[in-house]
mmCIF file of C-alpha atoms in Angstrom:
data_model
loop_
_atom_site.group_PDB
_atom_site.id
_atom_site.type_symbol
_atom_site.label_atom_id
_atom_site.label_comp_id
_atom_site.label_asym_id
_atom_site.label_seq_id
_atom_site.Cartn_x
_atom_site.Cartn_y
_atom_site.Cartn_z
ATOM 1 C CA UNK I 1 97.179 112.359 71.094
ATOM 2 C CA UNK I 2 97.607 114.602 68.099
ATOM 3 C CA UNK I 3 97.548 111.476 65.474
ATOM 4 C CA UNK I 4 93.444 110.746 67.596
ATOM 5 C CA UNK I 5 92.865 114.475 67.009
ATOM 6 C CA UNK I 6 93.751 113.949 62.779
ATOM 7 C CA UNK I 7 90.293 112.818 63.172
ATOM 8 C CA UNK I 8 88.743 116.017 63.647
ATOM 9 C CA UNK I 9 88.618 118.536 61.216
ATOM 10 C CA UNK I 10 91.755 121.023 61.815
ATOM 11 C CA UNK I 11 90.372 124.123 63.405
ATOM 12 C CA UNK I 12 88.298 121.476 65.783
ATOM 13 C CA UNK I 13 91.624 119.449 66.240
ATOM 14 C CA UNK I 14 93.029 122.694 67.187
ATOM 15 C CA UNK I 15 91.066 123.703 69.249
ATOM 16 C CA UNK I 16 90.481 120.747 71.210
ATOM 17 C CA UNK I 17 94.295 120.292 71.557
ATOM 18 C CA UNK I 18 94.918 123.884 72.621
ATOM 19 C CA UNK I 19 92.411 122.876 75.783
ATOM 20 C CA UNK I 20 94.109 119.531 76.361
ATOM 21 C CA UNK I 21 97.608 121.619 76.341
ATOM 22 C CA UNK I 22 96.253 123.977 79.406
ATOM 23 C CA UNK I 23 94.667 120.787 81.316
ATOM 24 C CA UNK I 24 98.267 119.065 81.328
ATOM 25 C CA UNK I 25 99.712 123.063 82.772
ATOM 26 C CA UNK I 26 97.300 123.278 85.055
ATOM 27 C CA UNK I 27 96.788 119.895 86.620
ATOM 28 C CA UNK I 28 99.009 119.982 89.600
ATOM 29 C CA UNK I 29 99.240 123.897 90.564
ATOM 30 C CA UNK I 30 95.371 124.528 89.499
ATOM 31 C CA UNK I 31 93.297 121.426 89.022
ATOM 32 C CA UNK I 32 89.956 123.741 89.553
ATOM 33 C CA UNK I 33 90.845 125.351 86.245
ATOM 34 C CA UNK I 34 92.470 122.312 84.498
ATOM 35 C CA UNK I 35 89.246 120.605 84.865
ATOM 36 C CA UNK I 36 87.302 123.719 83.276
ATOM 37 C CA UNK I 37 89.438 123.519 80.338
ATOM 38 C CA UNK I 38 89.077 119.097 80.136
ATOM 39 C CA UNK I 39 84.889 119.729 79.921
ATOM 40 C CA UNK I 40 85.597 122.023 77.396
ATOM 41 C CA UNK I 41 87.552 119.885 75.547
ATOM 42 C CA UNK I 42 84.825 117.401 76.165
ATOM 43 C CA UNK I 43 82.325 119.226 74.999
ATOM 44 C CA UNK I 44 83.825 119.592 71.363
ATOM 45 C CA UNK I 45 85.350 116.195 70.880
ATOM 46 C CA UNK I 46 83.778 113.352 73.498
ATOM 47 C CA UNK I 47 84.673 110.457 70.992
ATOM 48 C CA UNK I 48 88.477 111.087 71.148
ATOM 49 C CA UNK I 49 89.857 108.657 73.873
ATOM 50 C CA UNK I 50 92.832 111.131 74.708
ATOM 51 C CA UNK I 51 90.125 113.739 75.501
ATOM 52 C CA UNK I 52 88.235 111.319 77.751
ATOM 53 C CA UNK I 53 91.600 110.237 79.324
ATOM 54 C CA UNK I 54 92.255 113.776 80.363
ATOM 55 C CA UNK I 55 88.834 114.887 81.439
ATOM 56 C CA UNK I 56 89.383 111.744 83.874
ATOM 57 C CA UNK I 57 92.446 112.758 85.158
ATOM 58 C CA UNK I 58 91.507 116.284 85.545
ATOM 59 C CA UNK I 59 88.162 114.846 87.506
ATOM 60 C CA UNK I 60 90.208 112.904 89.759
ATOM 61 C CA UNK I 61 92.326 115.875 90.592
ATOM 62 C CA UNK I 62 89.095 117.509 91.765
ATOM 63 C CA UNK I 63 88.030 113.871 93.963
ATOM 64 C CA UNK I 64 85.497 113.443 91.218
ATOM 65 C CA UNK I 65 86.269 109.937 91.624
ATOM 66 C CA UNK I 66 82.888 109.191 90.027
ATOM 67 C CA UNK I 67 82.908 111.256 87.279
ATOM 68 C CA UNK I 68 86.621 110.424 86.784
ATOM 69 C CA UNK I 69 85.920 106.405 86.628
ATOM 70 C CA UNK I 70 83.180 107.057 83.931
ATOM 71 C CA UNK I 71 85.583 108.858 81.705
ATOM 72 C CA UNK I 72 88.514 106.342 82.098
ATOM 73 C CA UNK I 73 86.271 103.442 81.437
ATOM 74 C CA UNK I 74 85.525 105.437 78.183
ATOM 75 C CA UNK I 75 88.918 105.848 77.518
ATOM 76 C CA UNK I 76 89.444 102.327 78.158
ATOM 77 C CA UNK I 77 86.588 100.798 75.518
ATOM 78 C CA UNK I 78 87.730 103.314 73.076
ATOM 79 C CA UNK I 79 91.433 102.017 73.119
ATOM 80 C CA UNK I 80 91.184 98.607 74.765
ATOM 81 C CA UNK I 81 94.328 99.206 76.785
ATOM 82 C CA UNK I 82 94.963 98.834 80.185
ATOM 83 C CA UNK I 83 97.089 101.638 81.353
ATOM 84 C CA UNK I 84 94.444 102.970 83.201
ATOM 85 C CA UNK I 85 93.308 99.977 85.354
ATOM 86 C CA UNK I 86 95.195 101.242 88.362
ATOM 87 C CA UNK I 87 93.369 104.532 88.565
ATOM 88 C CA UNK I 88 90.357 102.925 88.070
ATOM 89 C CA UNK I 89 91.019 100.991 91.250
ATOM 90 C CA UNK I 90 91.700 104.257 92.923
ATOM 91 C CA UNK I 91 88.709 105.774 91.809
ATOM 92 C CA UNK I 92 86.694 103.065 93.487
ATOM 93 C CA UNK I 93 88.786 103.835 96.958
ATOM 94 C CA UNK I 94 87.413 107.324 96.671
ATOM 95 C CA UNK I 95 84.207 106.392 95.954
ATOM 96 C CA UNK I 96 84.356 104.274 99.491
ATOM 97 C CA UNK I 97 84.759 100.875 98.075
ATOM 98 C CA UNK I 98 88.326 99.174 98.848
ATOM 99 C CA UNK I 99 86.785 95.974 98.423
ATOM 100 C CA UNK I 100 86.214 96.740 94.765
ATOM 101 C CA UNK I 101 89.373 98.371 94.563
ATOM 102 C CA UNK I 102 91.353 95.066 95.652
ATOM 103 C CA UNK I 103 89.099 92.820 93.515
ATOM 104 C CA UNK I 104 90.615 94.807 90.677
ATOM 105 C CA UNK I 105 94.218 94.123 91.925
ATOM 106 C CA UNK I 106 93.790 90.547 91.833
ATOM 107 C CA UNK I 107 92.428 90.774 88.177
ATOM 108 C CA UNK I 108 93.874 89.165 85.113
ATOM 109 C CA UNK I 109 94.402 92.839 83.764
ATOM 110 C CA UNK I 110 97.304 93.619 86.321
ATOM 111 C CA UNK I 111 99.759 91.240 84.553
ATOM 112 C CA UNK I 112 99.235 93.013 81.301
ATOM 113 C CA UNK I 113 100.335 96.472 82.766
ATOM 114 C CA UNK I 114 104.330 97.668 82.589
ATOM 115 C CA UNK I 115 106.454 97.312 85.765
ATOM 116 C CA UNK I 116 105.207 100.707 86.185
ATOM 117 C CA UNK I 117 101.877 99.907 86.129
ATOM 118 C CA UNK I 118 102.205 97.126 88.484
ATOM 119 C CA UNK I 119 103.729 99.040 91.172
ATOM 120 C CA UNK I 120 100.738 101.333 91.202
ATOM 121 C CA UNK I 121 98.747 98.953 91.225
ATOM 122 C CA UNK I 122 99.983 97.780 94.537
ATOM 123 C CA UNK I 123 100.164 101.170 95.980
ATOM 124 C CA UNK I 124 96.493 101.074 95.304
ATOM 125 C CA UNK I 125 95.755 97.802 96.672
ATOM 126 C CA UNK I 126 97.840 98.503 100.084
ATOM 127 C CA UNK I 127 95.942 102.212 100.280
ATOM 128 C CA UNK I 128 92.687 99.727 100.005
ATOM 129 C CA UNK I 129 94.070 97.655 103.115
ATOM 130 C CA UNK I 130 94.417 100.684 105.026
ATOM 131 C CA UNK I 131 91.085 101.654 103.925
ATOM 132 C CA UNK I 132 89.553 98.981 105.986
ATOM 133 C CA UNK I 133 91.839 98.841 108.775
ATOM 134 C CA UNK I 134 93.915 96.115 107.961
ATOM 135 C CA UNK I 135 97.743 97.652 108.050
ATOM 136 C CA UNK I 136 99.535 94.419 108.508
ATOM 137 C CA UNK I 137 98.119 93.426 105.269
ATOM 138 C CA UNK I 138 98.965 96.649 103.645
ATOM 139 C CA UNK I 139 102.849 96.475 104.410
ATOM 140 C CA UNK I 140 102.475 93.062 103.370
ATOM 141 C CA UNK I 141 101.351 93.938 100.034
ATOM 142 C CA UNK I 142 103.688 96.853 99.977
ATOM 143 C CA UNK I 143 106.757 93.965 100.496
ATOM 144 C CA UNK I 144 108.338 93.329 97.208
ATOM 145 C CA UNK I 145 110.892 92.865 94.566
ATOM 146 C CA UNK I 146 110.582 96.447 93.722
ATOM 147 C CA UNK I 147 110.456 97.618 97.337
ATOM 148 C CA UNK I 148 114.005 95.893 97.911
ATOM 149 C CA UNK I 149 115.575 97.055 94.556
ATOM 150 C CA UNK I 150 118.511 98.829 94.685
ATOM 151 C CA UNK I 151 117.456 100.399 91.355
ATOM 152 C CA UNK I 152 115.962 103.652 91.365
ATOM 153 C CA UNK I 153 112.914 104.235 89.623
ATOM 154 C CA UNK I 154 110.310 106.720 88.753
ATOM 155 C CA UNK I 155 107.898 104.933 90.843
ATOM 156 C CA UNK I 156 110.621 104.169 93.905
ATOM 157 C CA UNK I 157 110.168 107.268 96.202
ATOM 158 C CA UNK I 158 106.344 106.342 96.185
ATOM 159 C CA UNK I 159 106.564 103.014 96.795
ATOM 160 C CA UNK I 160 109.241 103.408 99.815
ATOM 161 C CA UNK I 161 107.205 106.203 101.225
ATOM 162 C CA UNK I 162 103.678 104.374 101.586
ATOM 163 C CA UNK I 163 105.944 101.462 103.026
ATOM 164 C CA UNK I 164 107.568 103.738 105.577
ATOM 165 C CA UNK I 165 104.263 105.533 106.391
ATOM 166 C CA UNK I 166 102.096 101.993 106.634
ATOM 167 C CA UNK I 167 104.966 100.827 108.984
ATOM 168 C CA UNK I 168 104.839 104.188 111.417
ATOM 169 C CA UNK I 169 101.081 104.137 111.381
ATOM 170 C CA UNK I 170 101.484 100.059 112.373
ATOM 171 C CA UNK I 171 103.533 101.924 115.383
ATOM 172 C CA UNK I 172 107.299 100.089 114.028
ATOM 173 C CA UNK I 173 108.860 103.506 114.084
ATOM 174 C CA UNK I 174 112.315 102.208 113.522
ATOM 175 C CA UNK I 175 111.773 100.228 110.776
ATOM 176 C CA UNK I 176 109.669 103.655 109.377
ATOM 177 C CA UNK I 177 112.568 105.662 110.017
ATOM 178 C CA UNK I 178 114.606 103.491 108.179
ATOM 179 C CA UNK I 179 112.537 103.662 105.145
ATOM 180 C CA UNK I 180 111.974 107.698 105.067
ATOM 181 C CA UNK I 181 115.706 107.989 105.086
ATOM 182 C CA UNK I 182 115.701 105.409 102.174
ATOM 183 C CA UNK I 183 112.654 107.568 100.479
ATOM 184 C CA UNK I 184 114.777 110.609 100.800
ATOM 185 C CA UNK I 185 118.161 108.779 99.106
ATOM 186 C CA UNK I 186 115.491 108.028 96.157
ATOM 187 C CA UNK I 187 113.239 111.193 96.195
ATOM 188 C CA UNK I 188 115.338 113.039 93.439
ATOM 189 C CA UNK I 189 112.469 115.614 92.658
ATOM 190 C CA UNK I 190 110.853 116.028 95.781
ATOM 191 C CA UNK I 191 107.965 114.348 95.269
ATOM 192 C CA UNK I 192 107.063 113.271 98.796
ATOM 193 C CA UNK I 193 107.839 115.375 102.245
ATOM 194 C CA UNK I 194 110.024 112.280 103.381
ATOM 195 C CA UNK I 195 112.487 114.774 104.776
ATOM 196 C CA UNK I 196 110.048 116.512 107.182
ATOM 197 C CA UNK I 197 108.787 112.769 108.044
ATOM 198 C CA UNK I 198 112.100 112.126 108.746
ATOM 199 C CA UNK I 199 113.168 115.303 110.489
ATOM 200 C CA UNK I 200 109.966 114.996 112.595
ATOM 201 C CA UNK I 201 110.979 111.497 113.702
ATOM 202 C CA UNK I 202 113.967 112.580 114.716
ATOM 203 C CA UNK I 203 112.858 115.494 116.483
ATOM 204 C CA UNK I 204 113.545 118.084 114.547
ATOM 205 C CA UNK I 205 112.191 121.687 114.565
ATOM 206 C CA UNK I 206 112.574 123.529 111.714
ATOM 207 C CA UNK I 207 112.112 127.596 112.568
ATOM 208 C CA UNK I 208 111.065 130.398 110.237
ATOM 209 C CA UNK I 209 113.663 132.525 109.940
ATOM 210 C CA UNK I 210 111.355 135.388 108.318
ATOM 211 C CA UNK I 211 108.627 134.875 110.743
ATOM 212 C CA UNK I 212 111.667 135.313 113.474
ATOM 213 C CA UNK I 213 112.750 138.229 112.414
ATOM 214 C CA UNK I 214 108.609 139.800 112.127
ATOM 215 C CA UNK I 215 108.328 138.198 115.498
ATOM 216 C CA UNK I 216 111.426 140.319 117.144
ATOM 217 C CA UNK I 217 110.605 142.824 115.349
ATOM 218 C CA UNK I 218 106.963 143.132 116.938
ATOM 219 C CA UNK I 219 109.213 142.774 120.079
ATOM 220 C CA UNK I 220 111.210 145.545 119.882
ATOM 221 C CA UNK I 221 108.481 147.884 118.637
ATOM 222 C CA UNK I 222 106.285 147.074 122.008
ATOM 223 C CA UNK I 223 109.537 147.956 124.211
ATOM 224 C CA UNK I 224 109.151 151.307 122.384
ATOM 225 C CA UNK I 225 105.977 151.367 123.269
ATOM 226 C CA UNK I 226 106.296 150.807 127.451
ATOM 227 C CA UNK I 227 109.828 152.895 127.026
ATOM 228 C CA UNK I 228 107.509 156.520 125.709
ATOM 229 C CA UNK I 229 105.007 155.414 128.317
ATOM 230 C CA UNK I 230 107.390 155.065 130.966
ATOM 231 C CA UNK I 231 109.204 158.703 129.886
ATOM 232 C CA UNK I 232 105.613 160.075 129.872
ATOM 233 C CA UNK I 233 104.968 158.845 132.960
ATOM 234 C CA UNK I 234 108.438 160.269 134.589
ATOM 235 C CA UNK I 235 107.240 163.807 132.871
ATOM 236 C CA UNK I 236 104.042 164.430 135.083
#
């Protein structure tokens, strides 16, 4: 990013990158204000394919997917690389069209992504199959080499949770089970909320303790309440 902004001139460069900086901050906790920050950044250097790039990511973080698409296919013809083909694809799920979305997945394009890229690229396509109602397919697609890996990757929480949720949603709740638990042996950073999938499978309740302790709390202030009336009533 900062050798595509040594085409600016330096305060611009500076400026632009100072914008990119509080889009990648803010994408996750505040991706209202992240994408404030990506037009701005837009606004001062659109021809900079790392400016584009963001501005579609912070687009898609506001489902934008329209908006978001235009800018990656931007990025794209600026750099001629594929990274973001799987987004793309995603893009055209949240714009209502799986069909397009799976078209993409069977495209020559997918073999020239990383292993990494691949694997998203089948998340998307099995998110597509669920789109129109076809879950069989979707767990199908889901069913891989990667899937069955012992290996833990960055991508293997993901990939084992939309396999464990496709198969609970299919109604095979002990194979789902099966496949939280595994999502939870790989889900080093908490990504997903395999746990509480797992937890409510198993019939779990989880209570509040501080809520408990506001609720009894509440309780004892009411018998206070019926005790003076009680005394006041014993008085006349």
């Amino acid at each position: 990013m900062r050798q595509e902004l040594q085409s600016l001139p330096k305060t611009l460069a500076e400026d632009v990158a100072r914008n990119l900086v509080m889009v990648a901050r803010l994408l996750d906790e505040d991706p209202e204000a992240a994408y404030g920050y990506s037009r701005v950044a837009l606004r001062l250097a659109s021809r900079v394919a790392a400016v584009r790039e963001a501005a579609g990511f912070a687009a898609y973080a506001n489902q934008k997917y329209g908006e978001a698409l235009a800018e990656f296919r931007a990025a794209r013809r600026m750099t001629g690389s594929v990274e973001l083909w799987p987004v793309m694809a995603d893009c055209e799920r949240g714009l209502g069209r799986p069909e397009k979305a799976l078209d993409m997945a069977g495209a020559s394009e997918v073999h020239k992504l990383d292993k990494a890229g691949q694997v998203e690229m089948r998340l998307v396509a099995a998110g597509a199959r669920r789109d129109m109602g076809q879950l069989d397919a979707a767990i199908v697609t889901l069913q891989s080499p990667e899937l069955a890996s012992h290996s833990v990757q960055s991508w293997t929480a993901r990939l084992r949770y939309a396999y464990a949720d496709a198969l609970l949603a299919a109604g095979r709740e002990r194979e789902a089970r099966e496949w939280f638990a595994k999502t939870v042996e790989s889900d080093r950073d908490g990504s997903t909320d395999a746990s509480d999938r797992l937890a409510e499978l198993d019939g779990v309740e989880f209570m509040d303790a501080l809520n408990e302790d506001e609720d009894q709390g509440e309780t004892d202030s009411g018998s206070g309440v019926e005790r003076a009336s009680a005394e006041d009533g014993d008085e006349d």
